[in-house]
Short mmCIF file of C-alpha atoms in Angstrom, two decimals:
data_model
loop_
_atom_site.label_atom_id
_atom_site.label_comp_id
_atom_site.label_asym_id
_atom_site.label_seq_id
_atom_site.Cartn_x
_atom_site.Cartn_y
_atom_site.Cartn_z
CA MET J 1 -146.82 -52.31 -26.00
CA LEU J 2 -143.52 -51.18 -24.75
CA GLU J 3 -144.54 -47.67 -23.69
CA GLN J 4 -148.06 -48.86 -22.18
CA TYR J 5 -147.03 -52.22 -20.63
CA GLU J 6 -143.35 -52.28 -20.68
CA LEU J 7 -143.52 -55.39 -22.72
CA ASN J 8 -141.17 -56.00 -25.74
CA MET J 9 -143.13 -57.69 -28.42
CA ASN J 10 -140.17 -59.40 -29.91
CA LYS J 11 -140.01 -61.60 -26.87
CA VAL J 12 -143.67 -62.36 -26.30
CA SER J 13 -145.91 -64.27 -28.69
CA GLY J 14 -148.85 -62.01 -29.78
CA PHE J 15 -151.00 -60.68 -32.71
CA SER J 16 -151.41 -56.91 -33.12
CA VAL J 17 -153.66 -55.17 -35.60
CA VAL J 18 -151.95 -51.75 -36.61
CA ALA J 19 -154.84 -49.64 -37.84
CA TYR J 20 -152.72 -46.46 -38.85
CA ASP J 21 -149.28 -46.07 -40.34
CA GLN J 22 -146.72 -43.41 -39.07
CA ASP J 23 -148.54 -40.66 -41.03
CA GLU J 24 -151.72 -41.33 -39.30
CA LYS J 25 -153.33 -42.91 -42.54
CA LEU J 26 -155.49 -45.98 -42.40
CA ARG J 27 -153.84 -49.21 -43.32
CA TRP J 28 -156.05 -50.82 -45.81
CA SER J 29 -154.35 -54.20 -45.40
CA ALA J 30 -155.50 -54.22 -41.73
CA VAL J 31 -158.96 -53.36 -42.60
CA ALA J 32 -158.94 -56.01 -45.26
CA PHE J 33 -157.65 -58.57 -42.65
CA CYS J 34 -160.35 -57.52 -40.11
CA PHE J 35 -163.16 -57.81 -42.54
CA GLY J 36 -161.91 -61.10 -43.92
CA VAL J 37 -161.97 -62.50 -40.56
CA ILE J 38 -165.47 -61.32 -39.86
CA PHE J 39 -166.52 -62.65 -43.23
CA LEU J 40 -165.21 -66.06 -42.19
CA MET J 41 -167.03 -65.99 -39.12
CA GLU J 42 -170.17 -64.91 -40.91
CA ILE J 43 -169.87 -67.90 -43.31
CA GLN J 44 -169.61 -70.14 -40.17
CA PHE J 45 -172.86 -68.68 -38.70
CA ALA J 46 -174.56 -69.20 -42.04
CA ILE J 47 -173.72 -72.84 -42.19
CA VAL J 48 -174.45 -73.37 -38.42
CA GLY J 49 -177.92 -71.51 -39.01
CA TYR J 50 -178.84 -73.34 -42.20
CA CYS J 51 -178.09 -76.79 -40.61
CA GLY J 52 -179.75 -75.89 -37.38
CA PHE J 53 -183.10 -74.95 -39.15
CA GLN J 54 -182.87 -78.05 -41.55
CA MET J 55 -182.15 -80.38 -38.41
CA HIS J 56 -185.26 -78.64 -36.57
CA PHE J 57 -187.75 -79.25 -39.28
CA LYS J 58 -186.53 -82.76 -39.94
CA MET J 59 -186.49 -83.43 -36.29
CA ASN J 60 -190.03 -82.19 -35.90
CA ASP J 61 -191.24 -84.70 -38.71
CA LEU J 62 -189.29 -87.50 -37.12
CA LEU J 63 -190.56 -87.09 -33.46
CA ARG J 64 -194.23 -87.53 -34.53
CA ASN J 65 -193.69 -91.09 -34.37
CA VAL J 66 -191.93 -91.48 -31.16
CA SER J 67 -193.30 -91.40 -27.42
CA GLU J 68 -193.83 -88.30 -25.56
CA ALA J 69 -190.87 -88.91 -23.07
CA HIS J 70 -188.47 -89.35 -25.94
CA ARG J 71 -189.87 -86.54 -27.81
CA ARG J 72 -189.41 -84.36 -24.65
CA LEU J 73 -185.84 -85.59 -24.21
CA GLN J 74 -184.85 -84.88 -27.89
CA ILE J 75 -186.30 -81.45 -27.69
CA GLN J 76 -184.28 -80.67 -24.51
CA PHE J 77 -181.23 -81.97 -26.40
CA PHE J 78 -181.96 -79.46 -29.27
CA LYS J 79 -182.45 -76.75 -27.04
CA SER J 80 -179.19 -77.32 -25.26
CA LEU J 81 -177.47 -77.65 -28.71
CA VAL J 82 -178.76 -74.21 -29.72
CA LEU J 83 -177.47 -72.71 -26.55
CA GLN J 84 -174.27 -74.41 -26.96
CA ILE J 85 -173.82 -73.21 -30.52
CA THR J 86 -174.81 -69.57 -29.17
CA SER J 87 -172.37 -69.53 -26.16
CA PRO J 88 -169.20 -69.28 -28.19
CA THR J 89 -170.66 -66.33 -29.90
CA LEU J 90 -170.82 -64.49 -26.83
CA THR J 91 -167.71 -65.78 -25.21
CA PHE J 92 -165.32 -66.03 -28.23
CA TYR J 93 -166.56 -64.33 -31.47
CA ILE J 94 -167.89 -60.99 -30.04
CA PRO J 95 -164.86 -60.32 -27.71
CA ALA J 96 -162.47 -61.24 -30.54
CA VAL J 97 -164.22 -58.87 -32.93
CA ALA J 98 -164.13 -56.13 -30.31
CA ILE J 99 -160.34 -56.64 -29.82
CA MET J 100 -159.76 -56.48 -33.57
CA LEU J 101 -161.82 -53.57 -34.20
CA VAL J 102 -161.04 -51.27 -31.25
CA PRO J 103 -157.63 -49.97 -32.99
CA PHE J 104 -159.61 -48.60 -35.93
CA PHE J 105 -161.49 -46.07 -33.71
CA ASN J 106 -158.25 -44.46 -32.51
CA LEU J 107 -159.21 -44.13 -29.09
CA LYS J 108 -156.53 -42.62 -26.68
CA LEU J 109 -157.48 -44.76 -23.66
CA SER J 110 -156.51 -48.02 -22.11
CA ILE J 111 -159.13 -50.65 -22.39
CA PRO J 112 -159.24 -53.45 -19.93
CA SER J 113 -158.53 -56.24 -22.50
CA GLY J 114 -157.45 -58.69 -19.63
CA LEU J 115 -161.40 -58.82 -18.75
CA ILE J 116 -162.31 -59.34 -22.56
CA VAL J 117 -159.61 -62.06 -22.78
CA CYS J 118 -161.01 -63.73 -19.65
CA SER J 119 -164.32 -64.13 -21.27
CA PHE J 120 -162.48 -66.95 -23.66
CA SER J 121 -162.14 -69.15 -20.52
CA VAL J 122 -165.70 -68.91 -19.63
CA TYR J 123 -166.68 -71.01 -22.56
CA PRO J 124 -165.80 -74.56 -21.38
CA PRO J 125 -167.57 -74.65 -18.02
CA LEU J 126 -170.61 -72.61 -19.68
CA ASP J 127 -170.91 -75.40 -22.36
CA SER J 128 -171.17 -78.08 -19.64
CA LEU J 129 -173.67 -76.11 -17.53
CA ILE J 130 -175.94 -75.80 -20.47
CA LEU J 131 -176.30 -79.32 -20.88
CA MET J 132 -176.70 -80.06 -17.21
CA LEU J 133 -179.24 -77.38 -16.67
CA ILE J 134 -181.40 -77.82 -19.86
CA VAL J 135 -181.75 -81.53 -19.97
CA SER J 136 -184.17 -82.58 -17.03
CA ASP J 137 -182.33 -86.01 -16.52
CA TYR J 138 -179.20 -84.43 -16.06
CA ARG J 139 -180.52 -81.56 -13.87
CA ASN J 140 -182.44 -84.23 -11.58
CA ALA J 141 -179.33 -86.32 -11.22
CA ILE J 142 -177.31 -83.36 -10.18
CA ARG J 143 -180.29 -82.24 -7.75
CA GLY J 144 -179.94 -85.73 -6.33
CA ILE J 145 -176.39 -85.38 -5.80
CA PHE J 146 -176.83 -82.33 -3.65
CA LYS J 147 -179.60 -83.88 -1.74
CA GLN J 148 -177.79 -86.99 -0.94
CA PRO J 149 -173.97 -86.56 -1.51
CA SER J 150 -173.46 -90.10 0.13
CA SER J 151 -175.12 -91.64 -2.93
CA VAL J 152 -172.01 -90.53 -4.82
CA PHE J 153 -169.34 -90.47 -2.33
CA GLY J 154 -170.66 -93.08 0.17
CA SER J 155 -171.58 -96.68 -0.17
CA LYS J 156 -175.06 -96.33 -1.58
CA VAL J 157 -175.74 -96.64 -5.15
CA SER J 158 -178.14 -94.20 -6.73
CA THR J 159 -179.01 -93.49 -10.44
CA GLY J 160 -181.47 -91.16 -12.10
CA LEU J 161 -182.85 -93.99 -14.03
CA ALA J 162 -185.99 -96.11 -13.14
CA VAL J 163 -184.07 -99.19 -12.90
CA PRO J 164 -185.51 -101.99 -10.42
CA ARG J 165 -183.25 -102.52 -7.47
CA ALA J 166 -182.79 -106.29 -8.09
CA MET J 167 -181.25 -105.36 -11.49
CA MET J 168 -178.90 -102.88 -9.76
CA GLU J 169 -177.80 -105.52 -7.22
CA ASN J 170 -177.21 -108.03 -9.85
CA ALA J 171 -175.11 -105.55 -11.98
CA TRP J 172 -172.68 -105.02 -9.06
CA ASN J 173 -172.37 -108.90 -7.97
#
């Protein structure tokens, strides 16, 4: 770090995986650590996958007894949940595993790790966008905001719900 980035690691918080010792021999403790972390991630994915499938099958049974509109909304929420579970895999876990495993390949090049680390900050807005784009009620409300910004920022009151005008006026009085 001092040679490449002119950064003293004693003065900066950080984490490093030292794959090889001074004699260019593989450090088995580093290998065990990386595979331990990957194993813990796999356990998490297995639990999420199992619970997701159980929820899917039980939800299909329960949704047979509800209206079409409610069924459609619940399916949209389920799809958004699946994508919200998948997005951290793409923005957190895959980049983290890449950063941990790169030292073991003993490459003599400088990888732009800043770009990989930036992917960590993509998750929060991506998580919100998934819900807003998948669920049609939210999507329609956002579309309405863009079509009539005065409904949000002006004096008009507009909702995405089918509520009679008299009820809305009574709610504000």
